[in-house]
Each structure stands twice: as C-alpha cells, then as structure tokens.
Protein backbone atom coordinates (compact mmCIF):
# COMPACT_ATOMS: atom_id res chain seq x y z
CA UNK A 1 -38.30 -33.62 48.76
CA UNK A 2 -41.01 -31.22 50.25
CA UNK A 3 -43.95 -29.98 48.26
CA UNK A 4 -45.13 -26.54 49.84
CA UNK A 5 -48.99 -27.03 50.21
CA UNK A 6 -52.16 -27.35 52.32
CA UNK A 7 -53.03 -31.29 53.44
CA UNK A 8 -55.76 -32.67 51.55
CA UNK A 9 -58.97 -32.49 53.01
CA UNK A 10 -62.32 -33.02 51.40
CA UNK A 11 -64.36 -29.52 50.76
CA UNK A 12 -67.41 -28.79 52.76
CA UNK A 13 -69.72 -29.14 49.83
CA UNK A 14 -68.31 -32.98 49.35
CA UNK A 15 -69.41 -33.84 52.22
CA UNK A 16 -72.84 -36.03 51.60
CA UNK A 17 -75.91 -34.12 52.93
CA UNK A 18 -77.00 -37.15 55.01
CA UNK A 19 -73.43 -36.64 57.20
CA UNK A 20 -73.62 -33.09 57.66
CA UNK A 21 -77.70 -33.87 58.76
CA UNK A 22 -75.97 -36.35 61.41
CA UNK A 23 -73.00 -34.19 62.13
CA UNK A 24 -75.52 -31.10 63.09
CA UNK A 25 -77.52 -33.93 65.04
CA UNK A 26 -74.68 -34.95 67.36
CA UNK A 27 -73.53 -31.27 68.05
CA UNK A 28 -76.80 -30.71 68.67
CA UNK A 29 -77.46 -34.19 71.26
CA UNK A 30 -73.63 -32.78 73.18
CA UNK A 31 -75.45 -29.03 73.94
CA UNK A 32 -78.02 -30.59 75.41
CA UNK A 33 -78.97 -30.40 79.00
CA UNK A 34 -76.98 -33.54 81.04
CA UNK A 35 -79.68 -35.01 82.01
CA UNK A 36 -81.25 -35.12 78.61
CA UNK A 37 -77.49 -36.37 77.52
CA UNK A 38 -78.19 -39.27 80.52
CA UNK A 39 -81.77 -40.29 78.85
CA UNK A 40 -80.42 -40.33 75.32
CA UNK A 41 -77.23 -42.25 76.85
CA UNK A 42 -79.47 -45.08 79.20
CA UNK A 43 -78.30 -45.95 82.63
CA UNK A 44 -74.82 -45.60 83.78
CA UNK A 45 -72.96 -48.48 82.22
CA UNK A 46 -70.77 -49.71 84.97
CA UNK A 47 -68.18 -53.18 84.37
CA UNK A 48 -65.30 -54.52 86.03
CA UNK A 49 -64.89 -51.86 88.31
CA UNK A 50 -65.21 -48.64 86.05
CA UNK A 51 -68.19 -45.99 85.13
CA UNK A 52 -68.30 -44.98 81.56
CA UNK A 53 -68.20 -41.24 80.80
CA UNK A 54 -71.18 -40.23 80.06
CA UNK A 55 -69.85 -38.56 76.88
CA UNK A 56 -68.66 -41.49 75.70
CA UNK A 57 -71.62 -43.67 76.52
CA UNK A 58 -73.56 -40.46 74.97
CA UNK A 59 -71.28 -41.18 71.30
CA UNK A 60 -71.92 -45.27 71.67
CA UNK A 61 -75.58 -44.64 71.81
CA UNK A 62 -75.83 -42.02 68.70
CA UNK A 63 -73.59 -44.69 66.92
CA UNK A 64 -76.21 -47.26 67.23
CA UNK A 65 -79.32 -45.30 66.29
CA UNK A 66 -76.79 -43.87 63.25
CA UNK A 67 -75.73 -47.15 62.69
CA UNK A 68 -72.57 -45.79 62.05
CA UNK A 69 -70.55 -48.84 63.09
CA UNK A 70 -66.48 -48.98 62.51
CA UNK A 71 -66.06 -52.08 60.15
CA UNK A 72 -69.22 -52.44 57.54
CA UNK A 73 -70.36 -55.61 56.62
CA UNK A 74 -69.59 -54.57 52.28
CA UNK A 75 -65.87 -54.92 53.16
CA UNK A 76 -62.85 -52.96 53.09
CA UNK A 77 -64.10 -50.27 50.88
CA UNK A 78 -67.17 -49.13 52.64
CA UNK A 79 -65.78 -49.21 55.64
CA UNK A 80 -63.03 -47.14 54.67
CA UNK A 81 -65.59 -45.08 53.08
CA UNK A 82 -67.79 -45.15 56.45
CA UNK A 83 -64.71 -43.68 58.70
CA UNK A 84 -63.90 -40.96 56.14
CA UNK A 85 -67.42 -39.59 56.78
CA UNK A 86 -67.66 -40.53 60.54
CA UNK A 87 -65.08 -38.25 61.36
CA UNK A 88 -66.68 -35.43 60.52
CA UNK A 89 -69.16 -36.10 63.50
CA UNK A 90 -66.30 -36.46 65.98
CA UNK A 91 -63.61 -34.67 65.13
CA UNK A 92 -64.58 -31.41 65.50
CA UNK A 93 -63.69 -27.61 63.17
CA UNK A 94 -60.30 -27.74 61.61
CA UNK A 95 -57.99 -26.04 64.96
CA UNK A 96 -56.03 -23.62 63.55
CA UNK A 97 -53.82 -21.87 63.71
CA UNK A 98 -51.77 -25.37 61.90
CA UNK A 99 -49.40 -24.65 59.18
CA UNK A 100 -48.84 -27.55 57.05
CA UNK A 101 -46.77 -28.83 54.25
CA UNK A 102 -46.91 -32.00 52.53
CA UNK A 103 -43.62 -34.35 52.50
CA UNK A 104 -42.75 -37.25 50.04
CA UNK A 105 -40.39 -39.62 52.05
CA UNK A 106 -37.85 -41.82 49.03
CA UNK A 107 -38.73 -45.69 49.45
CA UNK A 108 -37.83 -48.15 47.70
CA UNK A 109 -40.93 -48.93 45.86
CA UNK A 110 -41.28 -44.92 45.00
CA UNK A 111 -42.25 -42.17 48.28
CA UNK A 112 -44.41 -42.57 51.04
CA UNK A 113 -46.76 -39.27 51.26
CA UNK A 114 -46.99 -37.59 54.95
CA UNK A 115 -48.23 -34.31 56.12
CA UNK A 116 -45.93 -32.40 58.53
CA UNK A 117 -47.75 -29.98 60.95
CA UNK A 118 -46.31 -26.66 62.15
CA UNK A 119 -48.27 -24.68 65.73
CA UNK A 120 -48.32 -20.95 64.89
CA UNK A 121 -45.61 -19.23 66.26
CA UNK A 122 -43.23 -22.29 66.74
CA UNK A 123 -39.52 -21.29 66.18
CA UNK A 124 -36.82 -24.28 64.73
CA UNK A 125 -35.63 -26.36 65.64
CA UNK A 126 -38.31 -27.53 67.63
CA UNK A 127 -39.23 -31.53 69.11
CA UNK A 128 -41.18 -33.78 66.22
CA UNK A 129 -43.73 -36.25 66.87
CA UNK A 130 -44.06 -39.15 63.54
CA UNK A 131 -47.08 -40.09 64.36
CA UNK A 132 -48.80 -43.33 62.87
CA UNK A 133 -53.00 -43.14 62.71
CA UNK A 134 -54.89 -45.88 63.43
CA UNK A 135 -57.16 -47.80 62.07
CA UNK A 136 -56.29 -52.32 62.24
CA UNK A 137 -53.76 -51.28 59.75
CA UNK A 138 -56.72 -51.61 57.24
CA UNK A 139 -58.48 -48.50 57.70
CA UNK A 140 -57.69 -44.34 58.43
CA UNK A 141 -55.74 -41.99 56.78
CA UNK A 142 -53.86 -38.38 57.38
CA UNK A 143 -56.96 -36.78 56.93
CA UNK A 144 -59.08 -39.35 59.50
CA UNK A 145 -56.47 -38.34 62.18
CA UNK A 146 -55.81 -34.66 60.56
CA UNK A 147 -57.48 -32.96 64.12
CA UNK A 148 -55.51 -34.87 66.22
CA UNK A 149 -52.49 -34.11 64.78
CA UNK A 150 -53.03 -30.56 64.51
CA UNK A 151 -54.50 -31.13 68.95
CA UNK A 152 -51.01 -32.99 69.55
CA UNK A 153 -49.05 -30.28 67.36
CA UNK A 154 -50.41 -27.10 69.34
CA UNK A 155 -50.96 -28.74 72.90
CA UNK A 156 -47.45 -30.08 72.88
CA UNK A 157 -45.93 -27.78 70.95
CA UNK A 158 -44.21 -29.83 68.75
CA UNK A 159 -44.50 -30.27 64.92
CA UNK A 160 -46.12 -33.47 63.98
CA UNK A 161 -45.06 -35.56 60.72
CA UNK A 162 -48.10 -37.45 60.01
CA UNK A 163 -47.52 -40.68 57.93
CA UNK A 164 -49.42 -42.49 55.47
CA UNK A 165 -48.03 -46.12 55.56
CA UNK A 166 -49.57 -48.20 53.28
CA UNK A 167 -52.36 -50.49 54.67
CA UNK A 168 -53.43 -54.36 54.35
CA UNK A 169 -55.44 -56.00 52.49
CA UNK A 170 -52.88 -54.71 49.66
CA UNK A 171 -50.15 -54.55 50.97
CA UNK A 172 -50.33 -56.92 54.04
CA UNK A 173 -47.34 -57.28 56.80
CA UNK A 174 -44.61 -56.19 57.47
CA UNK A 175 -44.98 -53.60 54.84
CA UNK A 176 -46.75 -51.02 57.37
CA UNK A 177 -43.30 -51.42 59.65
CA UNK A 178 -41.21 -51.09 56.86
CA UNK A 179 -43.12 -47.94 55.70
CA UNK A 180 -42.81 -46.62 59.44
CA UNK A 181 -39.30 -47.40 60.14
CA UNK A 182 -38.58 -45.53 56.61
CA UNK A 183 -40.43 -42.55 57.68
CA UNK A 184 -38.45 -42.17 61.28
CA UNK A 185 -35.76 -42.48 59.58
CA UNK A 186 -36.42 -39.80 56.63
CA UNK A 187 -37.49 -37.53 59.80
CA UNK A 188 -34.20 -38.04 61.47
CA UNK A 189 -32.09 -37.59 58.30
CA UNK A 190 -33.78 -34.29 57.35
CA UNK A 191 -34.37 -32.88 60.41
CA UNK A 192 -32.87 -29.60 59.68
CA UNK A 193 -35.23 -28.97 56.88
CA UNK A 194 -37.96 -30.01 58.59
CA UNK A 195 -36.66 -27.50 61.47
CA UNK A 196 -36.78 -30.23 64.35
CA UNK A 197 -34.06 -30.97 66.19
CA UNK A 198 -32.50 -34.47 65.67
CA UNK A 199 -32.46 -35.59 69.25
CA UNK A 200 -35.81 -34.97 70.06
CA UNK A 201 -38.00 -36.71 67.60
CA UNK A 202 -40.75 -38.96 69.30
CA UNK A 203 -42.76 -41.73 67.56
CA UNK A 204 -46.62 -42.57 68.28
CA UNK A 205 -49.66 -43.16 66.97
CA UNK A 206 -53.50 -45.05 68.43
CA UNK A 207 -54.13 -48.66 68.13
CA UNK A 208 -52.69 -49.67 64.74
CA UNK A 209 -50.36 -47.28 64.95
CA UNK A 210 -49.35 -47.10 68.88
CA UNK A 211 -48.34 -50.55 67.45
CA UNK A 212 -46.19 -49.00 64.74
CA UNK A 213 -44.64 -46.65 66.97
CA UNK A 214 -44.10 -49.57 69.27
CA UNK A 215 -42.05 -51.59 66.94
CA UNK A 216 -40.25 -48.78 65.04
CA UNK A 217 -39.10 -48.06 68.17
CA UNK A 218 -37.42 -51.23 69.06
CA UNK A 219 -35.95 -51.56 65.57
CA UNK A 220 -34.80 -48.35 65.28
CA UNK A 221 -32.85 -49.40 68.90
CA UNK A 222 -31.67 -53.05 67.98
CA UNK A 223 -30.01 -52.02 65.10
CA UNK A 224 -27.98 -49.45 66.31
CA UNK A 225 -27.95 -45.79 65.15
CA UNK A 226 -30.51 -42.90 65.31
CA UNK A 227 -33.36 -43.72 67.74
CA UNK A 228 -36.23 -42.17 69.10
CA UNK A 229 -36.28 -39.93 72.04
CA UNK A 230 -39.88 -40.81 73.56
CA UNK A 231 -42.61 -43.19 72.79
CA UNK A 232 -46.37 -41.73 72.24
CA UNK A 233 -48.70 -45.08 72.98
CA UNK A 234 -52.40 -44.67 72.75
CA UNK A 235 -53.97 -47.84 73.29
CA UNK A 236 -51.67 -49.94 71.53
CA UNK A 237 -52.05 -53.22 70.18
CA UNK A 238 -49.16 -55.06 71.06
CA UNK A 239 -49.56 -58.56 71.69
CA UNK A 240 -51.36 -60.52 68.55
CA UNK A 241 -50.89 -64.35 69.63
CA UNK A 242 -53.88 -64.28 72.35
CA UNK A 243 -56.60 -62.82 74.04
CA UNK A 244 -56.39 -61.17 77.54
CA UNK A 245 -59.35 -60.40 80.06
CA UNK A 246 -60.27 -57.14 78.66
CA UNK A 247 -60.48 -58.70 75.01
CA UNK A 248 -63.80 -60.76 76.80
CA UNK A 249 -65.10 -58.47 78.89
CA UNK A 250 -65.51 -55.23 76.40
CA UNK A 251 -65.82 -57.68 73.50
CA UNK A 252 -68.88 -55.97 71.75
CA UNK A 253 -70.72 -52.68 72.50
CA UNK A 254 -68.05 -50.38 73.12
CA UNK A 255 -67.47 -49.24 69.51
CA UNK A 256 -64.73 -51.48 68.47
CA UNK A 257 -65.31 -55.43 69.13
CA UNK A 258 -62.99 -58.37 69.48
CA UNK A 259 -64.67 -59.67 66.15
CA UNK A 260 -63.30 -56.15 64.64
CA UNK A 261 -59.85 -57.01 65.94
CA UNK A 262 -60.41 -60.64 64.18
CA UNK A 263 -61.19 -58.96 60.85
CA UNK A 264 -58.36 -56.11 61.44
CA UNK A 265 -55.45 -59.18 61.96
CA UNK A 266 -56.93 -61.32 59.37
CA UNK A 267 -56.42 -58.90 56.60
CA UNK A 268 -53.23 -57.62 57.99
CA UNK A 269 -51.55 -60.82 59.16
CA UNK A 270 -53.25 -63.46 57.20
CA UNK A 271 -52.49 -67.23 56.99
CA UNK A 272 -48.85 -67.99 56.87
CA UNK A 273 -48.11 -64.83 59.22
CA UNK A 274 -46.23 -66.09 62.69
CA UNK A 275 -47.97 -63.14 64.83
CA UNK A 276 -45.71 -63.80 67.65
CA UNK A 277 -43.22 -61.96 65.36
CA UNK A 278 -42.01 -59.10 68.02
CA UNK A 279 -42.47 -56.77 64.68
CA UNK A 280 -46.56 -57.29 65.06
CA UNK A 281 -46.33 -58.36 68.67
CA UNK A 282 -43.79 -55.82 70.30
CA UNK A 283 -44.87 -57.34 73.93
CA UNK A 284 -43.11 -60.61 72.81
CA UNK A 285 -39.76 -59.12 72.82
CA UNK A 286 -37.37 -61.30 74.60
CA UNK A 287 -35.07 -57.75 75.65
CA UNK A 288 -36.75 -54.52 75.98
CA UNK A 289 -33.82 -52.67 77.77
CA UNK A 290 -32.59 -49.64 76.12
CA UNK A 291 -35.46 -47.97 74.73
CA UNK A 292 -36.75 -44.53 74.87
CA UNK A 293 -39.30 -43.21 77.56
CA UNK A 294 -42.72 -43.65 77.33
CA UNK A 295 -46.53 -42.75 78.05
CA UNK A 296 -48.74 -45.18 77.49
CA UNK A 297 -52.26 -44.65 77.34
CA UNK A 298 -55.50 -47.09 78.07
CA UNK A 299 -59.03 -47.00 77.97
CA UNK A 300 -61.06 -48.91 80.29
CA UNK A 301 -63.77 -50.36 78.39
CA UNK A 302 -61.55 -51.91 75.72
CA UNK A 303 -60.67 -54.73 74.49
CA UNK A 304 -56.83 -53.68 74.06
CA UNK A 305 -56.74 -52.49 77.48
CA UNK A 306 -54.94 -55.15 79.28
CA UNK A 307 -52.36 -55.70 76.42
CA UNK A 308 -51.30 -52.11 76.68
CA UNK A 309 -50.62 -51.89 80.31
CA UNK A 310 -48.82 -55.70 80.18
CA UNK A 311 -46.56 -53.57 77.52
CA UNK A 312 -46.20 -50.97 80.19
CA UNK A 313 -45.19 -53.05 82.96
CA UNK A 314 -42.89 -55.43 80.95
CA UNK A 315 -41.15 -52.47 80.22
CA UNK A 316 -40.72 -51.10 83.80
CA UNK A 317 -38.86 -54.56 84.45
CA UNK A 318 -36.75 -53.84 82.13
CA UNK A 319 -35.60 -50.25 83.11
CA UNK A 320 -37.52 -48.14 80.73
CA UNK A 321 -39.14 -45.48 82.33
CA UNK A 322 -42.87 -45.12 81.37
CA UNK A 323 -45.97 -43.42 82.37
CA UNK A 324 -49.12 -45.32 82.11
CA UNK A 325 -52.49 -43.34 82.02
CA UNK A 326 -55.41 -45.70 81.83
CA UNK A 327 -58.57 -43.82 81.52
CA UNK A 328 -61.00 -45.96 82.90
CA UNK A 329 -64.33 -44.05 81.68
CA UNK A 330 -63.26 -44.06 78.24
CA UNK A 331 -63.25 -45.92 74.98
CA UNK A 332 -60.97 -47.22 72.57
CA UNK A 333 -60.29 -44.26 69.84
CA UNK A 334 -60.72 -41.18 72.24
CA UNK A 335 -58.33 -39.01 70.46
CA UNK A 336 -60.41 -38.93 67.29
CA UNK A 337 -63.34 -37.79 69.75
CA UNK A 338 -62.10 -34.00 70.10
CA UNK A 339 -64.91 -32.10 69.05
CA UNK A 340 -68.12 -34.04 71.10
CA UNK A 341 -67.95 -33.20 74.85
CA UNK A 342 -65.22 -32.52 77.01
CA UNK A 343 -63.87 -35.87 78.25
CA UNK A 344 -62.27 -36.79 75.13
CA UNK A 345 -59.84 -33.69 75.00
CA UNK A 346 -58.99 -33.45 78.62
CA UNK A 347 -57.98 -37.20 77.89
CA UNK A 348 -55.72 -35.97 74.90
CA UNK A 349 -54.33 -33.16 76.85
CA UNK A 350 -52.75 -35.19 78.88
CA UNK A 351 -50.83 -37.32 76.66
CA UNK A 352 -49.89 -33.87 74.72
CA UNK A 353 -48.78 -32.37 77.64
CA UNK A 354 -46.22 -35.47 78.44
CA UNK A 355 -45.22 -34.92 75.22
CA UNK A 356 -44.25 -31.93 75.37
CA UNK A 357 -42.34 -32.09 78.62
CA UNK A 358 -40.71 -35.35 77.17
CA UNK A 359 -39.80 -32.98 73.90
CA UNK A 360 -38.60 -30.03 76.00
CA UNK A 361 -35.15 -28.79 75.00
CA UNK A 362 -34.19 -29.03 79.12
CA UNK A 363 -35.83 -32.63 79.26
C-alpha cells in the first residue's frame, strides 16, 4: 500500500534555537580561510600510516567544543534525541529536486514505514537502492539519513527505498534482519509500482545498516529465490565476536569509540545472544559464494575499518567480485557529512557513482 506524501521532516521553526546557533557556527568555521580551518582543527593528526582530512579533523574538533558527542550519557532517549538535532549541522539544505512518497511494507506484526525517493526526471523502471541507515541498530531514522538518500538517489540515479526497521533496546535481535529481509522483499514483489525494475534492486546502508544489507543479502541468496543485484557497504559492521587492530587503534577520539560499539551490541545483542550468528556477524559465514557484487567502503580512522575490508577480502576468495574503497583520511559516518566541506561528498560520490554503473540497465 503506498500513501502519496512528502517524508516527514521536522519544520524549521522546531528546530531548538541553540542548534540552529551551532548549525550557523559550523557553516560559518567550513568558509573560513584553511589555515584558520588548520588552527581551529590542531596539528595534522597522523596514525598508522594515514593523515586525517582536515575537514574531518575540522568536524571532530567543533564536536568537542559542542560537546555534541554520538551516544549521551542519559541513555537511549537523549541520544536519539542528540542525533536528530546533530544532523542538522552536517547534513546540509534539503537537495532537491527529490520526489518522495511514503510506503507501508505488510509484516507480520502490522507495516514497516519507509520513504521511497524519486531524482527529477527519472523515467521507470529504473535500478532501486533499499537502503538501511545507521545508527548501532539503536539510534537514526529516515529522516537522520533523509540527505543521503536523496545524494545516493540523484548521484546514482536510482530511486532509493529508505527503511525504517525497528531498533533495539525494544525490539532487540534479529528483529532489525527480519524487518530488512521483509522490506527487500516487499521491494522486489512490487517493483512495478514502485517503477524499478526487478532485476536491478541493490541493498545498502552505513554501519548498522551496511550490516543489514550485508546479511539480507546472504539470506535473501541461501534461501533461494529473488536476490539482490549489488551490495552498497559503507563501513559495515560485520564481525561482532572480537576486536581487530583498528577497533584499538581509533578506539576514542574519532567520533564514534569502541566503548560506543560496546553500548551499540549490548542493547542490540544482549546476554543470551550467540553474536557469532552469521545473521549479526555476516563475516562468519562458512560459504559466501554466490552473492551479488559489491563496493565496500572504509574509513581509515575507524574502529570498523579492518572488519570491513576482512569482509571484502573473504569475499574475493570466494568469487564475489567486490570493490573496496578505503578512505584513509576519513571517519566513520562520512555520508551523513554532506553539507560541511568537500571531502565528505567526493567520498559519497564515489560509492554513488558504482552504484549507478552496478544499476545500469547494460551492467
């Protein structure tokens, strides 16, 4: 069932004063001169071989004087509340020209709400991304990740079905798979009134929700049936049963920290929860043959870093062809960072652009 409508997003005038104050402050610290940008940032941050950007050392040092930090220590709640209003320093003016419509996918338990994003000018059927945001499955929403749906939508052009899977501590795993195999599946099913064509519907998402994509995609293969065409991986989380180099070496000061990862899994895979399950640790599959393409994106300075590219390479031995883009001057959560800098989008560009040569009709 589709519901003909704009995606919700919170007025201007809702938006507290003090965020718009800190909003106009950050535009204002990215027009600067560079080498003001450099003394607000510090010295060039250099560590295990890598130089951060200086835009996003620029963003880590406005997040500590803000002390705008990603989990809060009041809980769930604020913190949800706390990346609701930090996106409106990051993310940047609504890009239009983005139609949208909002979708209500059946599930068992009643519909799972997404938002499906149209380019201007896009003619059916066209190649759909269902993308998953991120967020430790605790945190984000469609509207935390509405820019870089509508940046994937138009740079690839593709439509985008954003999802809104339900998140832990209330509804704790698998029920964020469930919700995400459920929504690939809706996509595939209705694909003519969506106006995408069935064979070239791609899954992805960040973090969280590369994770999602990750393991939809291997279910939706095991089992037989409609797959996807191409995987979408920004810094996934893949592997929850242990810690790799990266997880020490960017473990605090690079916006998210291996205690946030801690308090992300806890909620989301508490006690009793084997996370070697290959449907929260997709690296632990025992076969990866058979699935789709796919571009898998890094960051260097963080802590999911090395997981990631050991998901890339375990599936190059197993035939699955895959690009891997690590970008080593950049953070975890770069494509929420579209409207600070330039670094951040060229980043994103990328990915879109292998997106939309993996979705081209002659692909």
């Amino acid at each position: 069932m589709t519901i003909p409508t704009r995606a919700p997003a919170p007025a201007p005038a809702l938006i507290p004063v003090q965020v718009r104050a800190q909003a106009a402050a950050v535009r204002a610290a990215y027009a600067l001169p560079r080498p003001l940008r450099r003394l607000i940032a510090g010295a060039p941050v250099r560590r295990d071989g890598q130089r951060l950007a200086l835009d996003a050392q620029l963003l880590l040092s406005l997040q500590r004087i803000s002390g705008n930090h990603l989990v809060r220590p009041a809980g769930v709640a604020a913190s949800r509340v706390g990346l609701d209003h930090g996106r409106h320093l990051v993310s940047g003016p609504v890009i239009e020209p983005v139609a949208t419509r909002e979708i209500r996918i059946p599930v068992e338990y009643g519909e799972l709400p997404a938002t499906l994003y149209t380019p201007d000018g896009l003619a059916a059927p066209s190649g759909l991304l269902v993308f998953f945001h991120g967020g430790g499955w605790v945190l984000g929403t469609r509207t935390s990740h509405d820019n870089t749906a509508r940046f994937l939508a138009r740079h690839a052009g593709v439509r985008v079905l954003s999802v809104e899977y339900r998140l832990a501590p209330e509804h704790v795993f698998p029920a964020a798979v469930d919700d995400a195999l459920a929504a690939f599946d809706h996509a595939h099913a209705e694909a003519a009134d969506l106006g995408v064509d069935p064979d070239r519907i791609a899954v992805g998402g960040d973090s969280a929700g590369g994770n999602l994509a990750a393991v939809t995609a291997q279910l939706a293969v095991r089992r037989g049936g409609p797959a996807p065409a191409f995987q979408l991986l920004f810094y996934p989380a893949v592997d929850a049963s242990r810690h790799r180099p990266s997880r020490e070496l960017f473990a605090d000061g690079f916006l998210l920290t291996s205690a946030h990862m801690d308090w992300f899994a806890d909620h989301y895979a508490p006690e009793g929860v084997d996370r070697s399950d290959p449907r929260l640790s997709p690296l632990l599959t025992p076969d990866l043959t058979g699935l789709p393409p796919a571009y898998i994106a890094t960051a260097g300075f963080d802590p999911l870093r090395d997981e990631g590219e050991a998901y890339a390479e375990r599936l190059r031995e197993a035939g699955v062809v895959v690009a891997l883009s690590r970008q080593p001057d950049l953070i975890h959560g770069y494509i929420n960072y579209l409207g600070i800098g330039r670094r951040f989008r060229e980043a994103t560009a990328e990915a879109a652009g292998a997106l939309r040569l993996a979705l081209s009709p002659n692909a």
